[in-house]
Coordinates of C-alpha atoms in Angstrom, one line a residue:
Chain I
M1 CA 19.0 -28.2 12.4
T2 CA 16.2 -27.2 10.0
A3 CA 13.8 -26.7 13.0
T4 CA 16.4 -24.5 14.6
L5 CA 16.9 -22.5 11.5
L6 CA 13.2 -22.1 11.1
A7 CA 12.9 -20.9 14.7
V8 CA 15.6 -18.4 14.2
Q9 CA 14.1 -17.1 11.0
V10 CA 10.7 -16.8 12.6
L11 CA 12.2 -14.7 15.3
N12 CA 14.0 -12.5 12.6
G13 CA 10.6 -12.2 10.9
L14 CA 8.9 -11.1 14.1
Q15 CA 11.7 -8.6 14.7
L16 CA 11.2 -7.0 11.2
G17 CA 7.5 -7.1 11.7
V18 CA 7.7 -5.3 15.0
L19 CA 9.9 -2.6 13.6
L20 CA 7.5 -2.2 10.6
F21 CA 4.6 -2.0 13.0
L22 CA 6.1 0.9 14.9
V23 CA 6.6 2.8 11.6
A24 CA 3.3 1.8 10.1
A25 CA 1.2 2.7 13.2
G26 CA 2.0 6.4 12.9
L27 CA 1.5 6.3 9.2
T28 CA -1.8 4.6 9.3
L29 CA -3.2 7.0 11.9
V30 CA -1.9 10.1 10.1
F31 CA -3.4 8.8 6.9
G32 CA -6.6 7.5 8.5
V33 CA -7.4 10.4 10.8
M34 CA -6.1 13.3 8.8
D35 CA -6.4 11.8 5.3
F36 CA -2.8 12.9 4.8
I37 CA -0.2 11.1 2.8
N38 CA 3.0 11.6 4.6
L39 CA 5.9 10.3 2.5
A40 CA 8.3 11.9 5.1
H41 CA 7.4 9.3 7.6
G42 CA 10.4 7.2 6.6
V43 CA 12.9 10.0 7.2
Q44 CA 11.5 10.3 10.7
Y45 CA 12.6 6.7 11.3
M46 CA 16.0 7.7 10.0
L47 CA 16.1 10.8 12.2
G48 CA 15.4 8.7 15.2
A49 CA 18.5 6.5 14.5
Y50 CA 20.7 9.5 13.8
L51 CA 19.6 11.3 17.0
A52 CA 20.4 8.2 19.0
V53 CA 23.9 8.2 17.5
T54 CA 24.5 11.7 18.6
F55 CA 23.0 11.3 22.1
H56 CA 24.9 8.1 22.5
Q57 CA 28.1 9.9 21.7
L58 CA 27.2 12.7 24.2
T59 CA 26.1 10.5 27.1
G60 CA 27.9 7.3 26.4
S61 CA 24.8 5.4 27.6
F62 CA 22.2 3.6 25.5
F63 CA 19.6 4.0 28.2
L64 CA 20.0 7.7 28.4
A65 CA 20.3 8.1 24.6
V66 CA 16.9 6.4 24.0
P67 CA 14.7 8.8 25.9
L68 CA 16.6 11.9 24.8
A69 CA 16.4 10.8 21.1
L70 CA 12.7 10.1 21.6
A71 CA 12.1 13.5 22.9
A72 CA 14.1 15.1 20.1
A73 CA 12.2 13.0 17.5
L74 CA 8.9 14.2 19.0
V75 CA 10.1 17.9 18.9
L76 CA 11.3 17.6 15.3
G77 CA 8.1 15.9 14.3
L78 CA 6.0 18.7 15.8
L79 CA 8.3 21.3 14.2
L80 CA 7.8 19.7 10.8
E81 CA 4.0 19.7 11.4
F82 CA 4.1 23.4 12.3
L83 CA 6.4 24.4 9.4
V84 CA 5.1 22.3 6.5
F85 CA 2.3 19.7 7.1
R86 CA -0.1 22.1 8.8
H87 CA -0.5 24.0 5.5
L88 CA -1.3 20.9 3.5
Y89 CA -4.2 19.2 5.4
D90 CA -7.0 20.6 3.1
R91 CA -5.0 20.0 0.0
D92 CA -5.1 17.3 -2.7
H93 CA -3.3 14.1 -1.9
L94 CA -0.8 14.8 -4.7
D95 CA 0.1 18.2 -3.3
Q96 CA 0.9 16.4 -0.1
V97 CA 3.0 13.9 -2.0
L98 CA 5.0 16.6 -3.7
A99 CA 5.6 18.6 -0.5
T100 CA 6.5 15.7 1.7
F101 CA 8.8 14.4 -1.1
G102 CA 10.5 17.8 -0.8
V103 CA 10.9 17.1 3.0
I104 CA 12.5 13.7 2.2
L105 CA 15.0 15.3 -0.2
F106 CA 15.9 18.0 2.4
L107 CA 16.3 15.7 5.3
N108 CA 18.1 12.9 3.5
E109 CA 20.6 15.4 2.3
G110 CA 20.6 17.3 5.6
V111 CA 21.7 14.3 7.6
Q112 CA 24.6 13.8 5.1
I113 CA 25.7 17.4 5.8
V114 CA 25.4 17.0 9.6
W115 CA 26.5 13.4 10.1
G116 CA 28.4 12.6 6.9
S117 CA 27.4 10.0 4.3
A118 CA 29.3 7.1 5.9
P119 CA 27.2 4.5 7.8
L120 CA 27.3 5.0 11.6
S121 CA 26.4 2.8 14.4
Y122 CA 26.2 2.6 18.2
P123 CA 26.8 -0.5 20.3
I124 CA 24.3 -2.8 21.9
P125 CA 24.1 -1.9 25.7
A126 CA 26.2 -4.3 27.8
L127 CA 23.1 -5.4 29.7
L128 CA 21.5 -6.8 26.5
E129 CA 24.6 -8.3 25.0
G130 CA 25.1 -12.0 24.6
V131 CA 22.8 -14.8 23.2
I132 CA 20.0 -16.9 24.4
P133 CA 20.6 -20.6 23.6
V134 CA 17.8 -21.7 21.3
M135 CA 18.6 -25.3 20.5
D136 CA 21.7 -27.5 20.3
G137 CA 24.3 -24.8 20.7
F138 CA 22.5 -22.3 18.5
G139 CA 21.9 -18.9 20.1
Y140 CA 19.8 -15.9 19.4
P141 CA 21.0 -12.4 20.4
I142 CA 19.3 -11.1 23.6
Y143 CA 19.1 -7.6 22.1
R144 CA 16.9 -8.9 19.3
V145 CA 14.6 -10.7 21.7
A146 CA 14.4 -7.5 23.7
L147 CA 13.5 -5.6 20.6
I148 CA 10.7 -8.0 19.8
L149 CA 9.3 -7.8 23.4
V150 CA 9.6 -4.0 23.5
G151 CA 7.8 -3.8 20.2
L152 CA 5.0 -6.1 21.3
A153 CA 4.7 -4.1 24.6
T154 CA 4.4 -0.9 22.6
A155 CA 1.7 -2.5 20.4
V156 CA -0.3 -3.5 23.5
G157 CA 0.2 0.0 25.0
L158 CA -0.9 1.6 21.7
W159 CA -3.9 -0.7 21.6
L160 CA -4.9 0.3 25.1
V161 CA -4.5 4.0 24.3
V162 CA -6.6 3.7 21.1
T163 CA -9.4 1.6 22.6
R164 CA -9.5 2.7 26.3
T165 CA -8.8 6.4 26.4
R166 CA -10.6 9.5 25.4
V167 CA -7.9 10.6 23.0
G168 CA -8.0 7.1 21.5
M169 CA -11.7 7.4 21.1
L170 CA -11.4 10.7 19.3
V171 CA -8.7 9.2 17.1
R172 CA -10.9 6.3 16.1
A173 CA -13.8 8.6 15.5
G174 CA -11.6 10.8 13.4
A175 CA -10.5 7.9 11.3
T176 CA -14.2 7.1 10.6
N177 CA -15.4 10.7 10.0
A178 CA -13.1 13.6 10.8
R179 CA -15.6 16.3 9.8
M180 CA -18.2 14.9 12.2
V181 CA -15.8 14.9 15.0
S182 CA -14.9 18.5 14.3
A183 CA -18.6 19.4 14.1
L184 CA -19.1 17.9 17.6
G185 CA -16.8 20.5 19.0
V186 CA -13.4 18.7 19.1
D187 CA -10.4 20.8 18.3
I188 CA -9.5 18.7 15.3
R189 CA -6.3 20.6 14.6
R190 CA -5.0 19.9 18.0
L191 CA -5.9 16.2 17.6
F192 CA -4.0 16.2 14.3
M193 CA -1.0 17.6 16.0
I194 CA -1.0 15.1 18.8
V195 CA -1.5 12.2 16.3
F196 CA 1.3 13.6 14.1
G197 CA 3.8 14.1 16.9
F198 CA 3.0 10.7 18.4
G199 CA 3.4 9.0 15.0
A200 CA 6.7 10.7 14.4
M201 CA 7.9 9.6 17.8
L202 CA 6.9 6.0 17.1
A203 CA 8.8 6.0 13.8
G204 CA 11.8 7.5 15.5
F205 CA 11.6 4.8 18.2
A206 CA 11.8 2.1 15.5
G207 CA 14.8 3.9 14.1
I208 CA 16.4 4.1 17.6
M209 CA 15.8 0.4 18.3
A210 CA 17.1 -0.6 14.8
G211 CA 20.3 1.4 15.1
P212 CA 22.5 -1.1 16.8
I213 CA 21.6 -4.0 14.5
L214 CA 21.3 -2.2 11.2
S215 CA 23.7 0.5 9.9
V216 CA 22.6 4.1 10.4
E217 CA 22.9 5.7 7.0
P218 CA 21.2 8.4 4.8
N219 CA 18.2 7.1 2.8
M220 CA 17.7 4.2 5.3
G221 CA 14.1 5.4 5.7
D222 CA 13.1 5.1 2.0
G223 CA 12.8 1.3 1.9
V224 CA 11.1 1.3 5.3
L225 CA 8.6 3.8 4.1
I226 CA 7.6 1.7 1.1
L227 CA 7.3 -1.4 3.3
A228 CA 5.2 0.6 5.9
F229 CA 2.8 1.6 3.1
V230 CA 2.5 -2.0 2.0
V231 CA 1.7 -2.8 5.6
I232 CA -1.0 -0.2 6.1
V233 CA -2.6 -1.0 2.8
I234 CA -2.7 -4.7 3.5
G235 CA -4.0 -4.0 7.0
G236 CA -6.6 -1.4 5.9
I237 CA -5.9 2.3 6.3
G238 CA -6.6 3.8 9.7
S239 CA -6.7 0.4 11.5
I240 CA -4.1 -0.1 14.2
R241 CA -5.2 -3.8 14.5
G242 CA -4.8 -4.2 10.8
A243 CA -1.4 -2.5 10.8
F244 CA -0.3 -4.9 13.6
V245 CA -1.4 -8.1 11.8
A246 CA -0.1 -6.9 8.4
A247 CA 3.3 -5.9 9.9
L248 CA 3.9 -9.3 11.4
L249 CA 2.6 -10.9 8.2
V250 CA 4.9 -8.9 6.0
G251 CA 7.9 -9.3 8.3
L252 CA 7.4 -13.1 8.4
V253 CA 6.6 -13.6 4.7
D254 CA 9.6 -11.5 3.7
T255 CA 12.1 -13.1 6.0
L256 CA 11.0 -16.7 5.5
G257 CA 10.7 -16.1 1.8
R258 CA 14.3 -14.9 1.6
S259 CA 15.6 -17.8 3.7
F260 CA 13.8 -20.7 2.2
M261 CA 12.5 -19.7 -1.3
T262 CA 15.7 -20.9 -3.1
D263 CA 15.7 -24.2 -1.2
I264 CA 12.1 -24.8 -2.0
F265 CA 12.7 -24.2 -5.7
R266 CA 15.7 -26.5 -5.6
T267 CA 13.3 -29.4 -5.0
V268 CA 11.5 -28.8 -8.3
L269 CA 14.1 -27.0 -10.5
D270 CA 17.7 -27.6 -11.2
P271 CA 20.1 -25.6 -8.9
S272 CA 21.1 -22.8 -11.3
A273 CA 17.6 -22.0 -12.3
A274 CA 16.5 -22.1 -8.6
N275 CA 19.4 -19.7 -7.7
Q276 CA 18.0 -17.3 -10.2
V277 CA 14.3 -17.6 -9.6
G278 CA 14.4 -18.0 -5.8
P279 CA 15.8 -14.7 -4.8
A280 CA 13.8 -12.7 -7.3
L281 CA 10.6 -14.3 -6.2
A282 CA 11.5 -13.9 -2.5
S283 CA 12.0 -10.2 -3.0
M284 CA 8.6 -9.7 -4.7
L285 CA 6.7 -12.0 -2.3
I286 CA 5.3 -9.2 -0.2
Y287 CA 4.1 -7.4 -3.3
V288 CA 2.4 -10.5 -4.6
L289 CA 0.8 -10.8 -1.1
M290 CA -0.3 -7.1 -1.3
A291 CA -1.7 -7.5 -4.8
A292 CA -3.5 -10.7 -3.8
V293 CA -5.0 -9.1 -0.7
L294 CA -6.2 -6.0 -2.7
F295 CA -7.6 -8.3 -5.4
F296 CA -9.8 -10.1 -3.0
R297 CA -10.3 -7.3 -0.4
P298 CA -9.9 -4.0 -2.2
S299 CA -9.9 -2.1 1.2
G300 CA -7.4 -4.2 3.0
L301 CA -7.9 -6.9 5.7
F302 CA -9.4 -4.7 8.5
P303 CA -11.0 -1.7 6.8
A304 CA -11.8 1.2 9.2
V305 CA -15.6 1.5 9.2
G306 CA -17.1 4.3 7.2
R307 CA -14.3 4.7 4.7
Chain J
M1 CA -16.6 20.8 -12.8
I2 CA -15.1 19.7 -16.1
R3 CA -12.8 22.4 -17.3
A4 CA -12.5 22.7 -21.1
V5 CA -9.1 21.6 -22.4
P6 CA -7.0 24.8 -22.0
S7 CA -6.1 26.0 -25.5
R8 CA -5.1 29.6 -24.8
S9 CA -2.1 28.8 -22.8
P10 CA 1.1 30.1 -24.5
I11 CA 3.2 27.5 -22.7
P12 CA 3.2 24.7 -25.5
L13 CA 4.4 27.3 -28.0
M14 CA 7.1 28.6 -25.6
L15 CA 8.3 25.1 -24.9
L16 CA 8.4 24.3 -28.6
I17 CA 10.4 27.4 -29.4
A18 CA 12.8 26.6 -26.5
F19 CA 13.3 23.0 -27.8
L20 CA 13.9 24.2 -31.3
A21 CA 16.4 26.8 -30.1
V22 CA 18.5 24.2 -28.3
P23 CA 20.4 22.8 -31.4
A24 CA 21.2 26.4 -32.5
I25 CA 22.5 27.4 -29.1
A26 CA 24.5 24.1 -28.9
G27 CA 25.9 24.6 -32.3
A28 CA 26.9 28.2 -31.6
S29 CA 28.5 27.4 -28.3
D30 CA 30.0 24.2 -29.6
T31 CA 28.9 22.1 -26.7
S32 CA 27.4 18.7 -27.4
F33 CA 26.6 18.4 -23.7
L34 CA 23.6 20.7 -24.0
I35 CA 22.0 18.7 -26.7
V36 CA 22.6 15.4 -25.0
M37 CA 21.1 16.8 -21.8
A38 CA 18.1 18.3 -23.7
T39 CA 17.5 14.9 -25.4
R40 CA 17.3 13.2 -22.0
V41 CA 14.9 15.9 -20.7
M42 CA 12.6 15.4 -23.7
I43 CA 12.6 11.6 -23.3
F44 CA 11.4 12.0 -19.7
A45 CA 8.9 14.6 -20.9
I46 CA 7.3 11.9 -23.1
A47 CA 7.0 9.6 -20.1
A48 CA 5.6 12.4 -17.9
L49 CA 3.2 13.3 -20.6
S50 CA 1.9 9.7 -20.8
L51 CA 1.5 9.7 -17.0
D52 CA -0.4 13.0 -17.1
L53 CA -2.8 11.4 -19.5
I54 CA -4.0 8.9 -16.9
L55 CA -3.1 10.9 -13.7
G56 CA -4.3 14.3 -14.7
Y57 CA -7.3 13.4 -16.8
G58 CA -8.3 10.1 -15.3
A59 CA -7.2 10.5 -11.6
M60 CA -5.3 7.2 -12.0
V61 CA -2.2 7.8 -9.9
S62 CA 0.1 5.1 -11.2
F63 CA 3.1 4.5 -8.9
G64 CA 4.5 2.0 -11.3
H65 CA 4.8 4.0 -14.4
A66 CA 8.5 3.7 -14.7
V67 CA 8.0 0.0 -15.4
F68 CA 6.7 0.8 -18.9
I69 CA 9.8 2.8 -19.5
G70 CA 11.8 -0.2 -18.3
I71 CA 10.0 -2.6 -20.6
G72 CA 10.5 -0.4 -23.6
A73 CA 14.2 0.0 -22.7
Y74 CA 14.6 -3.8 -22.2
A75 CA 12.9 -4.5 -25.5
V76 CA 15.6 -2.5 -27.3
G77 CA 18.4 -3.7 -25.0
I78 CA 17.5 -7.4 -25.3
G79 CA 17.2 -6.9 -29.1
A80 CA 20.7 -5.4 -29.2
A81 CA 22.0 -8.4 -27.1
H82 CA 20.8 -10.6 -29.9
E83 CA 22.3 -8.4 -32.6
I84 CA 18.9 -7.0 -33.6
Y85 CA 19.5 -3.4 -34.1
D86 CA 16.6 -2.7 -36.5
G87 CA 14.5 0.0 -34.9
L88 CA 11.6 -0.9 -37.1
I89 CA 11.5 -4.2 -35.2
T90 CA 12.6 -3.2 -31.7
F91 CA 10.6 0.0 -31.4
P92 CA 7.2 -1.6 -32.2
I93 CA 8.0 -4.5 -29.9
A94 CA 8.9 -2.0 -27.1
I95 CA 5.7 -0.1 -27.5
L96 CA 3.5 -3.2 -27.8
A97 CA 5.1 -5.0 -24.9
A98 CA 4.7 -2.0 -22.6
G99 CA 1.1 -1.6 -23.8
L100 CA 0.4 -5.3 -23.2
F101 CA 1.8 -5.2 -19.7
A102 CA -0.3 -2.1 -19.0
L103 CA -3.5 -3.9 -20.2
I104 CA -2.8 -7.0 -18.2
T105 CA -1.9 -5.3 -14.9
G106 CA -4.4 -2.5 -15.5
A107 CA -7.2 -5.0 -15.7
I108 CA -6.4 -6.0 -12.1
C109 CA -5.3 -2.5 -10.7
L110 CA -8.4 -0.7 -12.0
R111 CA -10.5 -2.8 -9.7
T112 CA -9.2 -0.6 -6.9
R113 CA -9.5 3.1 -6.3
G114 CA -7.5 5.9 -4.7
V115 CA -4.6 5.0 -2.6
Y116 CA -5.2 1.3 -3.1
F117 CA -4.7 1.9 -6.8
I118 CA -1.4 3.7 -6.1
M119 CA -0.2 0.8 -4.0
I120 CA -1.2 -2.0 -6.4
T121 CA 0.5 -0.3 -9.3
L122 CA 3.5 -0.1 -7.0
A123 CA 3.2 -3.8 -6.4
F124 CA 3.3 -4.7 -10.1
G125 CA 6.1 -2.2 -10.5
Q126 CA 8.2 -4.0 -7.9
M127 CA 7.4 -7.4 -9.3
A128 CA 8.7 -6.2 -12.7
Y129 CA 11.7 -4.6 -11.1
F130 CA 12.8 -7.8 -9.3
T131 CA 12.1 -9.9 -12.4
A132 CA 14.4 -7.6 -14.4
S133 CA 17.0 -7.9 -11.6
S134 CA 16.9 -11.7 -11.9
L135 CA 17.5 -11.8 -15.7
S136 CA 21.1 -12.9 -15.3
A137 CA 21.3 -13.6 -19.1
Y138 CA 20.8 -9.9 -19.6
G139 CA 23.0 -8.5 -16.9
G140 CA 20.7 -8.9 -13.9
D141 CA 21.3 -6.3 -11.3
D142 CA 24.2 -4.7 -13.2
G143 CA 22.2 -3.9 -16.3
L144 CA 23.0 -4.5 -19.9
T145 CA 25.4 -2.4 -22.0
M146 CA 24.3 -2.0 -25.7
W147 CA 27.0 -2.0 -28.3
G148 CA 25.3 0.4 -30.7
R149 CA 22.1 2.3 -31.2
S150 CA 19.0 1.3 -33.1
E151 CA 19.2 1.5 -36.9
F152 CA 16.5 2.6 -39.3
F153 CA 16.6 1.2 -42.8
G154 CA 20.1 0.0 -42.1
V155 CA 21.5 3.4 -41.1
A156 CA 22.4 4.2 -37.5
V157 CA 20.9 7.6 -37.7
L158 CA 20.7 8.0 -33.9
N159 CA 24.5 8.1 -33.6
D160 CA 24.4 11.8 -34.6
P161 CA 23.4 13.8 -31.5
T162 CA 21.5 16.4 -33.5
V163 CA 19.6 13.8 -35.5
F164 CA 18.7 11.9 -32.3
Y165 CA 17.6 15.2 -30.8
V166 CA 15.3 16.0 -33.7
V167 CA 13.9 12.4 -33.6
V168 CA 13.1 12.7 -29.9
L169 CA 11.6 16.1 -30.4
G170 CA 9.5 14.7 -33.2
C171 CA 8.3 11.9 -30.9
L172 CA 7.5 14.4 -28.2
V173 CA 5.5 16.6 -30.5
A174 CA 3.7 13.6 -32.0
C175 CA 2.8 12.2 -28.5
W176 CA 1.6 15.6 -27.3
G177 CA -0.5 16.1 -30.4
F178 CA -2.0 12.6 -30.1
A179 CA -2.7 13.1 -26.4
R180 CA -4.3 16.5 -27.1
A181 CA -6.5 15.0 -29.7
L182 CA -7.4 12.1 -27.4
V183 CA -8.4 14.2 -24.4
S184 CA -10.6 16.5 -26.5
S185 CA -12.3 13.6 -28.2
R186 CA -15.4 11.8 -27.0
F187 CA -13.1 9.2 -25.4
G188 CA -11.3 11.9 -23.5
R189 CA -14.5 13.4 -22.3
V190 CA -15.6 10.1 -20.9
I191 CA -12.3 9.7 -19.1
R192 CA -12.6 13.2 -17.6
G193 CA -16.2 12.5 -16.7
V194 CA -15.2 9.4 -14.7
R195 CA -12.6 11.4 -12.9
E196 CA -15.3 13.9 -11.8
N197 CA -18.2 11.5 -11.1
R198 CA -17.9 7.8 -11.7
V199 CA -21.5 6.9 -10.7
R200 CA -23.0 9.6 -12.9
M201 CA -21.0 8.3 -15.9
Q202 CA -22.3 4.8 -15.2
A203 CA -25.8 6.2 -15.0
V204 CA -25.4 7.8 -18.4
G205 CA -24.5 4.4 -19.7
Y206 CA -20.8 4.3 -20.0
D207 CA -18.6 1.5 -18.6
P208 CA -15.8 3.4 -16.8
Y209 CA -13.6 0.4 -16.4
R210 CA -13.2 -0.2 -20.1
Y211 CA -12.4 3.4 -20.9
Q212 CA -9.9 3.6 -18.1
L213 CA -8.2 0.4 -19.1
V214 CA -7.8 1.6 -22.7
A215 CA -6.4 4.9 -21.5
Y216 CA -4.0 3.0 -19.2
G217 CA -2.8 0.9 -22.1
I218 CA -2.2 3.9 -24.3
A219 CA -0.2 5.6 -21.5
G220 CA 1.8 2.5 -21.1
M221 CA 2.6 2.4 -24.9
M222 CA 3.8 6.0 -24.8
A223 CA 6.0 5.4 -21.8
G224 CA 7.3 2.3 -23.7
L225 CA 8.3 4.5 -26.6
S226 CA 10.2 6.8 -24.2
G227 CA 11.9 3.7 -22.7
A228 CA 13.1 2.6 -26.2
L229 CA 14.5 6.1 -26.7
L230 CA 16.1 6.1 -23.3
A231 CA 17.9 2.8 -23.9
N232 CA 19.3 4.3 -27.1
H233 CA 20.3 7.5 -25.3
A234 CA 22.2 5.8 -22.5
E235 CA 23.2 2.8 -24.6
F236 CA 22.6 1.0 -21.4
V237 CA 19.6 -0.7 -19.8
S238 CA 19.2 -1.6 -16.1
P239 CA 16.5 -2.6 -13.6
A240 CA 17.0 0.9 -12.0
Y241 CA 14.9 2.3 -14.8
M242 CA 11.9 0.7 -13.3
S243 CA 12.6 1.3 -9.6
W244 CA 9.8 2.9 -7.5
Q245 CA 12.0 6.0 -7.1
R246 CA 11.8 6.5 -10.9
S247 CA 8.0 6.1 -10.8
G248 CA 7.9 8.6 -7.9
E249 CA 10.0 11.1 -9.9
L250 CA 7.5 10.9 -12.8
I251 CA 4.6 11.7 -10.4
I252 CA 6.7 14.6 -9.0
M253 CA 7.3 15.9 -12.5
V254 CA 3.6 15.9 -13.4
V255 CA 2.4 17.5 -10.1
L256 CA 5.3 20.0 -10.2
G257 CA 4.4 21.1 -13.7
G258 CA 0.7 21.1 -13.1
M259 CA -1.4 18.1 -13.9
G260 CA -4.2 17.7 -16.3
S261 CA -2.9 20.0 -19.0
L262 CA -0.3 17.8 -20.8
H263 CA 2.1 20.7 -21.4
G264 CA 2.3 21.0 -17.6
A265 CA 3.9 17.5 -17.5
V266 CA 6.4 18.5 -20.1
L267 CA 7.2 21.7 -18.2
G268 CA 7.5 19.7 -15.0
A269 CA 10.0 17.3 -16.6
V270 CA 12.1 20.2 -17.9
A271 CA 12.0 22.1 -14.6
Y272 CA 12.8 19.0 -12.5
L273 CA 15.7 17.8 -14.6
V274 CA 17.2 21.2 -15.4
T275 CA 17.0 22.4 -11.8
E276 CA 18.7 19.2 -10.7
E277 CA 21.4 19.7 -13.3
V278 CA 22.0 23.3 -12.5
L279 CA 21.9 23.0 -8.7
S280 CA 24.2 20.0 -8.7
H281 CA 26.7 22.1 -10.6
Y282 CA 27.1 24.4 -7.6
T283 CA 26.9 22.0 -4.7
E284 CA 26.8 18.2 -4.2
H285 CA 24.2 18.9 -1.5
W286 CA 21.7 20.4 -4.1
R287 CA 18.8 18.5 -2.6
V288 CA 18.9 20.7 0.5
I289 CA 17.9 23.5 -1.8
F290 CA 15.6 21.6 -4.1
G291 CA 13.5 20.0 -1.3
P292 CA 12.4 23.3 0.2
M293 CA 11.8 24.7 -3.3
L294 CA 9.3 21.9 -3.9
I295 CA 7.6 22.6 -0.6
L296 CA 7.3 26.4 -1.4
I297 CA 5.9 25.6 -4.8
V298 CA 3.2 23.4 -3.3
I299 CA 2.3 25.9 -0.7
Y300 CA 2.4 29.1 -2.8
A301 CA 1.9 28.0 -6.4
R302 CA -1.4 26.0 -6.4
G303 CA -1.8 24.0 -9.6
G304 CA 1.9 23.8 -10.4
L305 CA 4.3 25.7 -12.5
S306 CA 2.1 25.9 -15.6
R307 CA -0.7 27.6 -13.7
L308 CA 1.8 30.0 -12.1
L309 CA 3.2 30.9 -15.6
D310 CA -0.2 31.3 -17.1
R311 CA -1.3 33.6 -14.2
T312 CA 1.8 35.8 -14.4
G313 CA 1.6 35.8 -18.2
S314 CA -2.0 37.0 -18.3
G315 CA -1.4 39.4 -15.4
A316 CA -4.7 38.3 -13.8
D317 CA -5.6 35.6 -11.3
G318 CA -6.8 33.0 -13.5

C-alpha cells in the first residue's frame, strides 16, 4: 500500500515538474538571452488555459482546441512583446518588474471581465479518460500519464532545438553574451522576438494541459510564476538543462513533502505537534531547497557559462 | 556616477504639507474615513522608505521585505494575545525582532547578488509566511484579532484616530530624517559606493558585506516599526501581511515613486494606495486601468513619479 502510494505521489510529482518545466523553459530563456525579468510569464500560462476553454466551447473537441489555443497564445505573446516588452529591453530590471507587474494586473482583471471570476474547466478528452492500473486495484488516470509523456517529449524536442539547430545555437550564444552575438551580425531583436513568442507559447501550453485537471481561474498564474522563478534560479538562469532538472526536483520535493512530511514527523513528535509542523514545513520545503542551493552554489546548479 | 543626495527637491515639503492638511480637511468635512485611510498610507510609506534605503541606495532588491512588517505586527499581536498592551514593551520587541531576523537572514542572503539575492530573500519570506500560517495558537491561517490597541504609560492613546494619525506622521518624519542623515553620512557613502562599484570599494579598504548587512538590519527594524503600527491600525494580524504579494507591492511602490531618493518611496506609497482607493471607487475592475497606467509610467516617466514631478516643477529636463 505504501509502495503504491509512493508510486502515485512520484507520478504526481513528475506531473507538477513537467508543467513547471514548460513554464520555466520560456522564463529562463527570456531571462538568460534578453536579460529581461518577465513577471507576466505566469499570466501567459493562465491565458493558455482560458483560450483552451473558449476554443473547447467553440469546437467541442479537445484536440482541435489545443492547436487553436496554442496559436492564439503565440499571437498574444507576440502582441505583448510588440506593445510593451520591446520598449523595456534596455531598461533597468526594476523598470521591467514594474511594467510587467502592470501587465499582470491588466490581464488578471481582463480575464475576469471576459470570462467571469468563477472557476472554469473543460473535460478530459474521451480518448484519454480512464485509469491505468498501477498495483492491487489502484489506478492512475491516463490523462495525467499522457501529460507527463507529452511534457517529457516537449523537453526532448526543446533540447534538440537548442543544441542541434542554428536558432538554438544563437539562443545559447545569446545567453552567454548577447552583445557579442549582435556584433557578429545577428538581428538580435528578431531573435528576442522568436524566443519571446516561443516562451509565451510554452507557458500557454502548460496552461492548456493543466486546464482539465486544475480549475481555470483568474490569478492561477501567480503561484506558478513564483514556482517557475524558484525553478530557474535553482537550475541556473539561462540553462534549459538546469530548468529541466530543477523543475522535476521542485515538483517531486513539493509533492512528496506534502504527502509524507506529516507522517514522518509523527514518528518523532506527538500527533498534534506533527499535524502543525508537518504541513508548514512541507509548504516551505522548496524554499529551503532553493536557499540551500544558493548558499552552496550562488549561481544555481547549471550556471550558463559567461554569466 | 554617485549622485549627491538630492536636497533641492520640493517634494518632501509638499508631502509634509499634504500630510499636515489631512486632519484639518477630515475635521472640516467630518469624515473619519479620510484620516484612517491616510494613516494606513503613511504606515506603508514607512515600510517603502525602509525598502528604498537598501534597494535605492544599496541595490539590494529584497523580495521578502513584507516579512519584517509581519514580524513587527505579530510582536504586537502576540503581545496582545497575552494581555500585554504596553507599547513601551511591544514596540521595542517588534523593532528588535524584525532587526534580528534581518541580520540573521541578511547574513546568508548577502552572499548572493542580483536576481539570486531577490530570490533568496523571497525564500526566507516564504519560510516566515508558512511559519506564521502554522502558528495555530495565534490564529494560524485565519490571523489573530486584537482586542485593543497598544497603550503608552497606561493610556490607550492610539484609540483616537487623530492622535494615532499624528503618532504615525511623527514616526514617518523621524524615519525619513534618520534615513536622510544615514545616507548622507560616511556610512551612506560607503553603501552607495558599493552599489556603484563593489570591487573598487573593496580596493579602497572597505568590507562591503558588513556595511550592507548593517543597512539591511536597519531597514528591517524600520519595517518592523511600520508592522507594529499596522497591527494597531487594523487591530488584526495575519500571515497575509508577509505574503510575497505584499513584498512585491512594496517594490512597486518604491520603483513607482522613484528609487534612491527616500521621498520617492513615500510618494510611491501615496500614489499606489490612493490610486487604488480612488479607482476602486468607480469600478471593481480598477486594475484594468491601473495596470496600463503603471506601464505608461515606466515607458514615459523614467525615474518614477518623483523625477517626473521635479522635472515639471523646475520646467527643465533635469
